[in-house]
Tab-separated table of C-alpha atoms in Angstrom:
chain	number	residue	atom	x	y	z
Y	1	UNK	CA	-64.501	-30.709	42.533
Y	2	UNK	CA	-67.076	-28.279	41.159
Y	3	UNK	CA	-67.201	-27.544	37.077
Y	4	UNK	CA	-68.853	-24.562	36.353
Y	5	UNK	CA	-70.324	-23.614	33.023
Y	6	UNK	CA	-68.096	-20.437	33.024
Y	7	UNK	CA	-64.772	-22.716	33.478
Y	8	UNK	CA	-66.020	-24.321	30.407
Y	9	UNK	CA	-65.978	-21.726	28.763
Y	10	UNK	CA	-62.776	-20.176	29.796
Y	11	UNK	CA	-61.080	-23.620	29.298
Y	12	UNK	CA	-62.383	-23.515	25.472
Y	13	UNK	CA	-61.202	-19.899	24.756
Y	14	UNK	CA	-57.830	-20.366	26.765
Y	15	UNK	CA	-57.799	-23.587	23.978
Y	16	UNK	CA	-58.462	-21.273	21.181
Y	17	UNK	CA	-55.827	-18.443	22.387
Y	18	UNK	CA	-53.286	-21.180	23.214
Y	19	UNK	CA	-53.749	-22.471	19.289
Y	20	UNK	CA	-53.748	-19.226	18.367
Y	21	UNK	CA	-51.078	-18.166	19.805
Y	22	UNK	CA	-48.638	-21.395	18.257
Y	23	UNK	CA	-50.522	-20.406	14.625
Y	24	UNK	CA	-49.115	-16.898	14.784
Y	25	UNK	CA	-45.359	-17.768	15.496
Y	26	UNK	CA	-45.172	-20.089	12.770
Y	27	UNK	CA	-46.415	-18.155	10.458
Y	28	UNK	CA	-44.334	-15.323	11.742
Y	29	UNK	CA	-41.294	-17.772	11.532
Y	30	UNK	CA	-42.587	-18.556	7.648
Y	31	UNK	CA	-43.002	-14.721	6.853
Y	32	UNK	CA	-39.409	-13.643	8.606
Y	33	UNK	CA	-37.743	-17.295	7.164
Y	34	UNK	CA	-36.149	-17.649	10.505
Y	35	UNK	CA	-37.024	-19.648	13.717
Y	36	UNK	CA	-35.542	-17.147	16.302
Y	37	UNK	CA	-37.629	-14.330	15.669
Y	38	UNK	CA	-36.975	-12.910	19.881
Y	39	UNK	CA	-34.118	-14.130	22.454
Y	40	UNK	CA	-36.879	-16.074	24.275
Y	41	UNK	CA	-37.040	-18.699	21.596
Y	42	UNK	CA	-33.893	-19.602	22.378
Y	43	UNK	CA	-31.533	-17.819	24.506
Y	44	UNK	CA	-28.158	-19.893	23.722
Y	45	UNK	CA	-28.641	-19.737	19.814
Y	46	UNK	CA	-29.701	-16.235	19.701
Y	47	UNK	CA	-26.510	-15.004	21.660
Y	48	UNK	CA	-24.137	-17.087	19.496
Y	49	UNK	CA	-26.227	-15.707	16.270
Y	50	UNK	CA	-25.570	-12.363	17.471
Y	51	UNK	CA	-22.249	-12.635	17.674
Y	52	UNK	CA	-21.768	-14.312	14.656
Y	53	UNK	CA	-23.381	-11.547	13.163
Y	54	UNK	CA	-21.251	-8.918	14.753
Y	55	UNK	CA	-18.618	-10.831	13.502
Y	56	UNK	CA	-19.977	-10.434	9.576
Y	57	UNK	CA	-20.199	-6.694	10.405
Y	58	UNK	CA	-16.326	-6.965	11.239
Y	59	UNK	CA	-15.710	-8.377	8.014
Y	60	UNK	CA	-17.569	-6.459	6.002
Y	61	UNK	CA	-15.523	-3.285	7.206
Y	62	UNK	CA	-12.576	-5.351	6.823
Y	63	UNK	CA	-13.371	-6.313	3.072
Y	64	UNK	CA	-14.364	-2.834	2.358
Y	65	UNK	CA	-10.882	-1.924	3.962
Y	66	UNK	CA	-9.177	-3.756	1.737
Y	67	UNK	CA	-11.195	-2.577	-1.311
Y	68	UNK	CA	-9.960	0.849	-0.346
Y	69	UNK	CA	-6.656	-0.449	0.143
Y	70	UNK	CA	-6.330	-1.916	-3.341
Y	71	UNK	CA	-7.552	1.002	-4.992
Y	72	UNK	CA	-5.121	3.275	-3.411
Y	73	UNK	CA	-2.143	0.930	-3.675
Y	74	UNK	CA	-2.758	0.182	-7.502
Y	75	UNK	CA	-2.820	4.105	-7.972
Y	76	UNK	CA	0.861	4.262	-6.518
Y	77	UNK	CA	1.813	1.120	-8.400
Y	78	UNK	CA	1.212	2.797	-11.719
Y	79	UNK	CA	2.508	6.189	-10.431
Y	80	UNK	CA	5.656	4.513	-9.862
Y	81	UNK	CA	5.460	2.687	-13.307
Y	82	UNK	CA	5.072	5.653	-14.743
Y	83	UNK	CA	8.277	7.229	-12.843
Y	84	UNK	CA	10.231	4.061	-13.503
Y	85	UNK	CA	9.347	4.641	-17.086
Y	86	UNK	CA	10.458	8.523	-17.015
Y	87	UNK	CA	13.805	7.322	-15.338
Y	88	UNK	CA	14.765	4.966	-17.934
Y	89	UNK	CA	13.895	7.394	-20.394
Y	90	UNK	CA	16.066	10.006	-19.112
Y	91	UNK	CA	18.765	7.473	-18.681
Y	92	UNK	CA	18.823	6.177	-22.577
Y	93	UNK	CA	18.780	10.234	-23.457
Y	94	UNK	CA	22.214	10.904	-21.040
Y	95	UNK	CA	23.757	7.781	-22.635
Y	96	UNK	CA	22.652	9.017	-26.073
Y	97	UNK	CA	23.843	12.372	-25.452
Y	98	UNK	CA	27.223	11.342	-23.870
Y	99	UNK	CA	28.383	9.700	-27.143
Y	100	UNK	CA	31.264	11.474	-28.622
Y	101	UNK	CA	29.291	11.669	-32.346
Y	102	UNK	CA	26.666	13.411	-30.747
Y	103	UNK	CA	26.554	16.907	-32.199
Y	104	UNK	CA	26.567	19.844	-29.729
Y	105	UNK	CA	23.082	21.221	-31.211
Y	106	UNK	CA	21.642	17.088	-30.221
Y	107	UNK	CA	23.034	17.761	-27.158
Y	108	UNK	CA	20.845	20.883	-26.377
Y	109	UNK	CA	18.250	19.088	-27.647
Y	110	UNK	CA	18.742	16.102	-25.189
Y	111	UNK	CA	19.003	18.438	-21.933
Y	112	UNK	CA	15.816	20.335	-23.068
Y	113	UNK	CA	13.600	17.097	-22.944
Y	114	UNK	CA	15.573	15.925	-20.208
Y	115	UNK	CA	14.303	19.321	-18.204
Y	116	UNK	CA	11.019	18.741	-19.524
Y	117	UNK	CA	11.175	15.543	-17.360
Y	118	UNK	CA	10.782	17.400	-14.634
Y	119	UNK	CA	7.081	18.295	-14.988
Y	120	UNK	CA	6.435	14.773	-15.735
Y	121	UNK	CA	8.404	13.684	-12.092
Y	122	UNK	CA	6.246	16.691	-10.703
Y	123	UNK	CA	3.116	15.305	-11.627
Y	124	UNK	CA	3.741	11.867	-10.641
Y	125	UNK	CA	4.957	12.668	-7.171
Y	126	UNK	CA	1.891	14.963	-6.979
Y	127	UNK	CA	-0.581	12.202	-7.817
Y	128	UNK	CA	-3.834	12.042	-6.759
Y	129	UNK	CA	-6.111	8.764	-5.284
Y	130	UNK	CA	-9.361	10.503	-7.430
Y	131	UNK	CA	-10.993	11.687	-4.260
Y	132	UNK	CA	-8.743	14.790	-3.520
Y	133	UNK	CA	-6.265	12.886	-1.892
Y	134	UNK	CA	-2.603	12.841	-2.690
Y	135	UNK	CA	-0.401	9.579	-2.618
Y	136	UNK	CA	2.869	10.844	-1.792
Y	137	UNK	CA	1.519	13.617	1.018
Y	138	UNK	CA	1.896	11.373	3.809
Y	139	UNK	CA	-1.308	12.106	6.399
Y	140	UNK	CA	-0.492	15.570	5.492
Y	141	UNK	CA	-2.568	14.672	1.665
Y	142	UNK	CA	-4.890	17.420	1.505
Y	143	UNK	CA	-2.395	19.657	-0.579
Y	144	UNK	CA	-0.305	18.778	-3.062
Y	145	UNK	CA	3.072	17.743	-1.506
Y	146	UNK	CA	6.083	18.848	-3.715
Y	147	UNK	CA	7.038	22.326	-5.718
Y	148	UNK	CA	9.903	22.645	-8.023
Y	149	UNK	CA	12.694	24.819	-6.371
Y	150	UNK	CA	15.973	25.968	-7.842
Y	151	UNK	CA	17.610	23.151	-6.660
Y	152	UNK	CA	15.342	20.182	-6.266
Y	153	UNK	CA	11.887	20.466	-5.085
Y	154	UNK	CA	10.529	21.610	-1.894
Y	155	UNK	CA	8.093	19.012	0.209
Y	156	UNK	CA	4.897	20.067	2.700
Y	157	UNK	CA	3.911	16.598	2.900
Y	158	UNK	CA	5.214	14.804	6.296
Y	159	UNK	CA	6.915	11.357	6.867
Y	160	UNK	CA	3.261	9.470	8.298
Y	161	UNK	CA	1.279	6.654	6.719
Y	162	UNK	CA	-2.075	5.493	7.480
Y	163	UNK	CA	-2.142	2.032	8.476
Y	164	UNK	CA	-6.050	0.521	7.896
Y	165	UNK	CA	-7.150	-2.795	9.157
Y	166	UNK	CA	-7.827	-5.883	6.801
Y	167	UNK	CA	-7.946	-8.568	8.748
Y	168	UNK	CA	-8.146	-9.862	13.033
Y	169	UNK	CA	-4.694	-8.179	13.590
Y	170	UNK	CA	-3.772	-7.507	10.455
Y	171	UNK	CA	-2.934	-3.658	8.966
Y	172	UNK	CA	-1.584	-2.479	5.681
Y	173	UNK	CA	0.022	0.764	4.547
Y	174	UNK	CA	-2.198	3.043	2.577
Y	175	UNK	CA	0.727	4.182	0.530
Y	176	UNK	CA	4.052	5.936	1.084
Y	177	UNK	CA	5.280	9.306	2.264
Y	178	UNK	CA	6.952	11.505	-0.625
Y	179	UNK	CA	10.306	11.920	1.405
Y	180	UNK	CA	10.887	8.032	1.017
Y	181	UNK	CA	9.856	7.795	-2.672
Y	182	UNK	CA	11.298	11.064	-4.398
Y	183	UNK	CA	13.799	12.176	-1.538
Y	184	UNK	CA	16.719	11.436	1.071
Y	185	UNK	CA	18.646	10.011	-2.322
Y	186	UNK	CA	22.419	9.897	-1.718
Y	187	UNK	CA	25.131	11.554	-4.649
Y	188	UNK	CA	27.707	9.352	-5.888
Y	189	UNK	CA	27.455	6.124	-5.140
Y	190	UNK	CA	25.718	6.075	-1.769
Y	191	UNK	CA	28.808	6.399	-0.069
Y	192	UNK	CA	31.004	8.928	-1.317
Y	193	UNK	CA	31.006	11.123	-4.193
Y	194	UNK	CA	33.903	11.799	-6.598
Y	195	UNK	CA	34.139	15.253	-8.958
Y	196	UNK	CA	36.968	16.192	-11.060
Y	197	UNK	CA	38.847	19.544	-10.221
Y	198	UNK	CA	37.432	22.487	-12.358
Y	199	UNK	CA	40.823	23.664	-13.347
Y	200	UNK	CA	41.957	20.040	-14.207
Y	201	UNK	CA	44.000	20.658	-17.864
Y	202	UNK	CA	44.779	17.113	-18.371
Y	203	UNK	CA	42.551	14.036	-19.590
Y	204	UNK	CA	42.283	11.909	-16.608
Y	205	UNK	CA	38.676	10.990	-15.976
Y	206	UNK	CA	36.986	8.805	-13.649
Y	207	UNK	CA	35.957	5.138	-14.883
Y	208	UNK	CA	34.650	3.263	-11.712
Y	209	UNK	CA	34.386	4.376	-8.239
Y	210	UNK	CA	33.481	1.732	-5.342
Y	211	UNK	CA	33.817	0.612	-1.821
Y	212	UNK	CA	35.597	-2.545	-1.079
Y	213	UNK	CA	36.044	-2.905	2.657
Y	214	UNK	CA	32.918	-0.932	4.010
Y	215	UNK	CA	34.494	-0.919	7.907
Y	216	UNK	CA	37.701	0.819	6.498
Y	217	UNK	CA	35.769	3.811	5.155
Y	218	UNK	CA	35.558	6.433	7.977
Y	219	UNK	CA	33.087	9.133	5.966
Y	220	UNK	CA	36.488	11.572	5.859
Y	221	UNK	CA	36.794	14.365	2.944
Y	222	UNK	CA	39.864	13.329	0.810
Y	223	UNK	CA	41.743	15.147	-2.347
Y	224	UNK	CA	43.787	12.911	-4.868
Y	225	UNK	CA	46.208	15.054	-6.709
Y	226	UNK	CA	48.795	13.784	-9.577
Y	227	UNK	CA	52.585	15.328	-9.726
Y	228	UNK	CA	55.120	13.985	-11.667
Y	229	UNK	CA	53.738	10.513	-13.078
Y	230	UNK	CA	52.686	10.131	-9.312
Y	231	UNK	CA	49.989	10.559	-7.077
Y	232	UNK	CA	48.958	11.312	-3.034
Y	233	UNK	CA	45.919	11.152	-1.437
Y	234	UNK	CA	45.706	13.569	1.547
Y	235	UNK	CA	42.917	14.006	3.968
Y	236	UNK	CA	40.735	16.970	5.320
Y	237	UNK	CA	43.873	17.919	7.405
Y	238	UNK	CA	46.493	17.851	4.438
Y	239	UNK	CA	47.644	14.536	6.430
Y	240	UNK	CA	48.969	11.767	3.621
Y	241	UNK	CA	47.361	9.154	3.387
Y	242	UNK	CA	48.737	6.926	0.787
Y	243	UNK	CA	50.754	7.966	-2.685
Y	244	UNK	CA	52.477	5.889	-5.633
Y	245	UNK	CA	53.301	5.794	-9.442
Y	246	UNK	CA	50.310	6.240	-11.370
Y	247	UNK	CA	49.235	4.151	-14.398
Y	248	UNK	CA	46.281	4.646	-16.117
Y	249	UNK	CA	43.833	1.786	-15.060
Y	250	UNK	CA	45.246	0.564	-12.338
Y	251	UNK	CA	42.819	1.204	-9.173
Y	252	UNK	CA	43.816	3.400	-6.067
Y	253	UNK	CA	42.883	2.103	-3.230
Y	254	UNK	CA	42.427	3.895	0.522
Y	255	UNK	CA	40.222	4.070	3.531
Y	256	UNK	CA	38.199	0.986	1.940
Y	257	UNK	CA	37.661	2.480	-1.176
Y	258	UNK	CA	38.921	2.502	-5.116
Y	259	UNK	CA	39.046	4.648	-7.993
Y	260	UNK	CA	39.953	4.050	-11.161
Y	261	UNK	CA	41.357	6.695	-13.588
Y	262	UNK	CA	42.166	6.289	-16.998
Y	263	UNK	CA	44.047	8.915	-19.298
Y	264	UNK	CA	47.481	11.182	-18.292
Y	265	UNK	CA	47.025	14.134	-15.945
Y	266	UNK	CA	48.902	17.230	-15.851
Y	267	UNK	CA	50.579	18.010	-12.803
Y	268	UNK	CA	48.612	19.459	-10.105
Y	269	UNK	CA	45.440	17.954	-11.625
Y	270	UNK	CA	42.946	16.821	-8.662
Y	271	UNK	CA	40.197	14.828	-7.727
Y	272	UNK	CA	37.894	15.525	-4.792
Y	273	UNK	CA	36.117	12.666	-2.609
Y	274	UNK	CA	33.232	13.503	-0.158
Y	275	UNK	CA	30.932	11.553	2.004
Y	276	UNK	CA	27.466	11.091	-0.411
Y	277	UNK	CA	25.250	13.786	0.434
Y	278	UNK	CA	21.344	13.737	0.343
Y	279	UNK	CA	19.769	15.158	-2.891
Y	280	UNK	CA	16.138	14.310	-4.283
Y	281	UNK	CA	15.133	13.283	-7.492
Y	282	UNK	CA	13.997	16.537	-8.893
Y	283	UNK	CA	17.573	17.338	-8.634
Y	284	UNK	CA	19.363	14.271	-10.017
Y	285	UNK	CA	17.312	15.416	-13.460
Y	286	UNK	CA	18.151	18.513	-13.247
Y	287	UNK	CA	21.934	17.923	-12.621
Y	288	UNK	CA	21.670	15.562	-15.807
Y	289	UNK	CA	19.709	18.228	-17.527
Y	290	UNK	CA	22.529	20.804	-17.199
Y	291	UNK	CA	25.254	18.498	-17.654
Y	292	UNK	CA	24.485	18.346	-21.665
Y	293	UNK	CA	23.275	21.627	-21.946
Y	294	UNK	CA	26.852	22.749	-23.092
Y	295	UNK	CA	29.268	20.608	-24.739
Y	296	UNK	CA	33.108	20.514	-23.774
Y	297	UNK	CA	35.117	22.788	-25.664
Y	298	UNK	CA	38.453	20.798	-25.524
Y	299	UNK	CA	40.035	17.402	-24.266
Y	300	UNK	CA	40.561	18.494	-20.951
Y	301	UNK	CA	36.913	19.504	-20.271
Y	302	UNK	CA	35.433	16.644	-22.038
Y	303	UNK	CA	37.376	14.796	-19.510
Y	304	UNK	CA	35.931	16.697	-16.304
Y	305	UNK	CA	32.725	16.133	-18.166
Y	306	UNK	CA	33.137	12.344	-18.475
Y	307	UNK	CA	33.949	12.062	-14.462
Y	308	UNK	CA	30.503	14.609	-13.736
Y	309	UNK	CA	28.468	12.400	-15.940
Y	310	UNK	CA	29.417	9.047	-14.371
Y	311	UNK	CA	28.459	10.622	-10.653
Y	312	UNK	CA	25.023	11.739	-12.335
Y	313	UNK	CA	24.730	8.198	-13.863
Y	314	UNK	CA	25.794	6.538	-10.343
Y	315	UNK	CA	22.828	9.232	-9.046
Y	316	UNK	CA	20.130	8.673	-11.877
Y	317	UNK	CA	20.392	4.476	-11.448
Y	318	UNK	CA	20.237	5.281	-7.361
Y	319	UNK	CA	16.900	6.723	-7.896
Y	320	UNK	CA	15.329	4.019	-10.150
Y	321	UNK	CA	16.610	1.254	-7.676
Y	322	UNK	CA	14.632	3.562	-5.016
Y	323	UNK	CA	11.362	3.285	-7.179
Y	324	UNK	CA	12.309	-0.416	-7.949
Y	325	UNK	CA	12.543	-0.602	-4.073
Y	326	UNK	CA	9.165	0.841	-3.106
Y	327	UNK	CA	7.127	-0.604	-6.132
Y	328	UNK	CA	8.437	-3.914	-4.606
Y	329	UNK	CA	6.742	-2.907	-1.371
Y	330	UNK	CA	3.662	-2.170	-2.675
Y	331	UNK	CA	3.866	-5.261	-4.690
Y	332	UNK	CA	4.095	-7.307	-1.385
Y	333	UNK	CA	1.464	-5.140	0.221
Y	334	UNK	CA	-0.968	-5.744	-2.450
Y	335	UNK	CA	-0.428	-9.475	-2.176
Y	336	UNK	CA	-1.541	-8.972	1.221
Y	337	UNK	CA	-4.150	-7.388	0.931
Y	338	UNK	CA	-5.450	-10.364	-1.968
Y	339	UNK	CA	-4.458	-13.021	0.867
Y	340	UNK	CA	-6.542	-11.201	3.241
Y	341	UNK	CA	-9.257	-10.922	1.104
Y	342	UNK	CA	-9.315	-14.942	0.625
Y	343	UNK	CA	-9.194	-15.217	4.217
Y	344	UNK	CA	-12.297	-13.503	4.652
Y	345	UNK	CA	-13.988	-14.822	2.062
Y	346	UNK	CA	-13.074	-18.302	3.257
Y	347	UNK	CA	-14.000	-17.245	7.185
Y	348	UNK	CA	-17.671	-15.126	5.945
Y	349	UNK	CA	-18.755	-18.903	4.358
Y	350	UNK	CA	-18.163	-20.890	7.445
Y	351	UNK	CA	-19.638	-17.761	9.505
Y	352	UNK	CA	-22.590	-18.027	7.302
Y	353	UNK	CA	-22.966	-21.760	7.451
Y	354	UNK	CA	-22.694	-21.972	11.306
Y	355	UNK	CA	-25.407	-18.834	11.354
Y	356	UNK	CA	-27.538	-21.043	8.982
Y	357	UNK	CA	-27.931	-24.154	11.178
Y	358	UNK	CA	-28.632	-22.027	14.600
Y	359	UNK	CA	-31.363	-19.142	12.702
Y	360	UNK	CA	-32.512	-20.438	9.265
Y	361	UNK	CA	-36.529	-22.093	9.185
Y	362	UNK	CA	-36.761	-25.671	8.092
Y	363	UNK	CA	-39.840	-24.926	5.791
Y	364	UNK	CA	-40.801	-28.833	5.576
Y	365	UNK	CA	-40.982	-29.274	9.673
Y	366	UNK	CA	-42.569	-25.222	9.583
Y	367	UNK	CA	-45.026	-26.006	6.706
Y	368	UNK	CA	-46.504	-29.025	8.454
Y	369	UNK	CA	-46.258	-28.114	12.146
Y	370	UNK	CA	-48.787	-24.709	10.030
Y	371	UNK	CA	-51.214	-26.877	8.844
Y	372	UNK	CA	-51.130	-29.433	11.873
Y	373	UNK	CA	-51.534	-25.978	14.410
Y	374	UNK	CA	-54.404	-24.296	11.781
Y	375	UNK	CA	-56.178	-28.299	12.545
Y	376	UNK	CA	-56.112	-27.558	16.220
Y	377	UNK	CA	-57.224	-24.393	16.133
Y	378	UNK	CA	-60.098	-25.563	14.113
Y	379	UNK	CA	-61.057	-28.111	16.401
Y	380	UNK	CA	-60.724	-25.914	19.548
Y	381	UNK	CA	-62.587	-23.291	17.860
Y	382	UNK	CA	-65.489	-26.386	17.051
Y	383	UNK	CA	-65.839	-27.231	20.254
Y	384	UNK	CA	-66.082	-24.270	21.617
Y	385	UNK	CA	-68.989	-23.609	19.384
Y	386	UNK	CA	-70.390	-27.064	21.095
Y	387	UNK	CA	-69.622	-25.955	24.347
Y	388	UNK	CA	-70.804	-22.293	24.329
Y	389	UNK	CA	-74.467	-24.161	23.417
Y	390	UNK	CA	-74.352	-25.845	26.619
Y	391	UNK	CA	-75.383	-25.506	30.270
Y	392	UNK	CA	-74.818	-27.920	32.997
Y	393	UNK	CA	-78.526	-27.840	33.279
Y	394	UNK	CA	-78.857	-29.778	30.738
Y	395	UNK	CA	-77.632	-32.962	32.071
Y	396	UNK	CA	-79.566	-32.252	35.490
Y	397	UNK	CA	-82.997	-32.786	33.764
């Protein structure tokens, strides 16, 4: 085997290079304060470490999903506070105002602020999320959704919710279309509807009207009319349907339903009952609004007005149970949206942990494996120096 003085020499600087090289990564490693600074270091941890951090990525949108999602939902939650608040305000005013010692100049008074309700329901269903955004729009939330009509209040929202992700297959409502909040709210009792007749002259009025045997009630127009101590209830077609003595109190039942009357009627007195019809909100206040802004001028129209108020109350208690309803919703969708929350927190610390073990430096083992490669490279770099002073003729003398 021949050794040539130039393979000693490229043997001592390969040495040097070679130390050099091992000096640089660790104190790369010790600079970046990880030990997989390429895929080459090694190929099975860094593909599991990217994926684990793809995974943090994920959950990062999905806890910033949920941040939105909590914002937006506690803005409806305190909308609908608010509206549960008008509601039961407007409810202790009617009661107040139906009292037979209030005075006809309270009453007036009453149905004013009652009216003035209405601006207050306005600008609750027209809330906004504080970024131009209206709750009760729908998708459709660029514009505010409802404008008070005549009769009610028109809506340009639509019936669409966004759904955003805040959790592996997990979604949550944004909020909730205006139609199912402030609309699609059924007169009378949800079922059918009862109203005095307008020429009525006698002082039957209407105490409680419910249904007892749902499957019996066919959604059929009826008319109850009183003749001679009796009564007959006749359908859509003038067909009979069922008739008897009347008493006061005692509760006429047909087609799965009862009513009970109190007080005598005058023959050819009447009582009309219709399938519930679909109203919104904006018009259950203003129906109780112009319900008190006269008062009844004798018995037999305080009586007409006694049956009219307790269909408005019937109406007014339907719509808080509909806010009670979808405040409950966004109750439980806000507890979701905590839960999920939790579950990524508790997921991101075992994500981190596993990342941890497969990419953070062990600065001991890094420290001394330094010093020990910055030893080598001195010694290489020493005898080098010896070597370069060399020649083989030196030991052929």
């Amino acid at each position: 085997m021949r050794i040539s003085t130039s393979m000693l020499h490229a043997q001592g600087v390969a040495n040097i290079l070679r130390n050099q090289t091992l000096l640089a990564r660790t104190q790369n490693e010790l600079a970046l304060a990880t030990r997989l600074i390429s895929a080459k270091d090694d190929p099975g941890a860094w593909a599991r470490a990217s994926g684990l951090d793809q995974h943090l990525a994920q959950l990062d949108r999905y806890r910033e999903n949920s941040s939105v999602s909590q914002n937006r939902l506690g803005l409806e939650e305190n909308a609908l506070v608010s509206a549960t608040e008008m509601l039961n305000r407007v409810r202790e005013l009617a009661l107040q105002a139906n009292n037979a010692t209030t005075s006809a100049e309270a009453r007036q008074s009453i149905a004013q602020e009652i009216q003035s309700r209405l601006g207050e329901l306005l600008s609750i269903a027209n809330s906004g999320d504080g970024d131009g955004r209206y709750l009760f729009a729908g998708t459709a939330d660029a514009a505010a959704p409802f404008v008070l009509a005549v009769v009610g209040a028109t809506y340009s929202g639509n019936t669409s919710t966004r759904l955003v992700d805040i959790g592996p297959e997990r979604s949550v409502a944004l909020g909730d279309a205006g139609d199912a909040v402030f609309q699609n709210l059924m007169t009378g009792n949800g079922t059918f509807a009862v109203a005095a007749g307008g020429t009525n002259a006698g002082l039957t009025k209407l105490d409680a009207a419910k249904v007892v045997d749902a499957a019996s009630w066919d959604g059929g127009s009826y008319t109850l009319s009183f003749n001679a101590g009796n009564y007959e209830v006749r359908d859509a077609g003038n067909a009979l349907v069922t008739s008897g003595a009347y008493t006061s109190g005692t509760a006429i039942g047909f087609r799965g339903v009862q009513l009970t009357l109190s007080g005598a009627p005058v023959d050819g007195d009447t009582f009309s009952v219709t399938p519930s019809q679909s109203q919104d909100m904006f018009a259950v206040i203003q129906k109780m609004a112009a319900l008190f802004a006269t008062s009844p001028a004798d018995p037999a129209a305080n009586a007409r007005h006694h049956t009219a108020f307790f269909g408005a109350l019937e109406e007014l208690d339907t719509a808080m149970s509909r806010v009670n309803t979808v405040r409950a919703t966004v109750g439980h969708r806000l507890h979701a949206v905590d839960d999920a929350l939790a579950q990524i927190d508790t997921i991101d610390v075992q994500a981190q942990g596993t990342l941890s073990g497969l990419r953070d430096l062990d600065y001991a083992e890094a420290t001394s494996r330094l010093n020990l490669q910055m030893t080598a490279l001195q010694a290489a770099q020493q005898s080098y120096a010896r070597i370069q002073s060399l020649s083989l003729f030196d030991f052929l003398r």
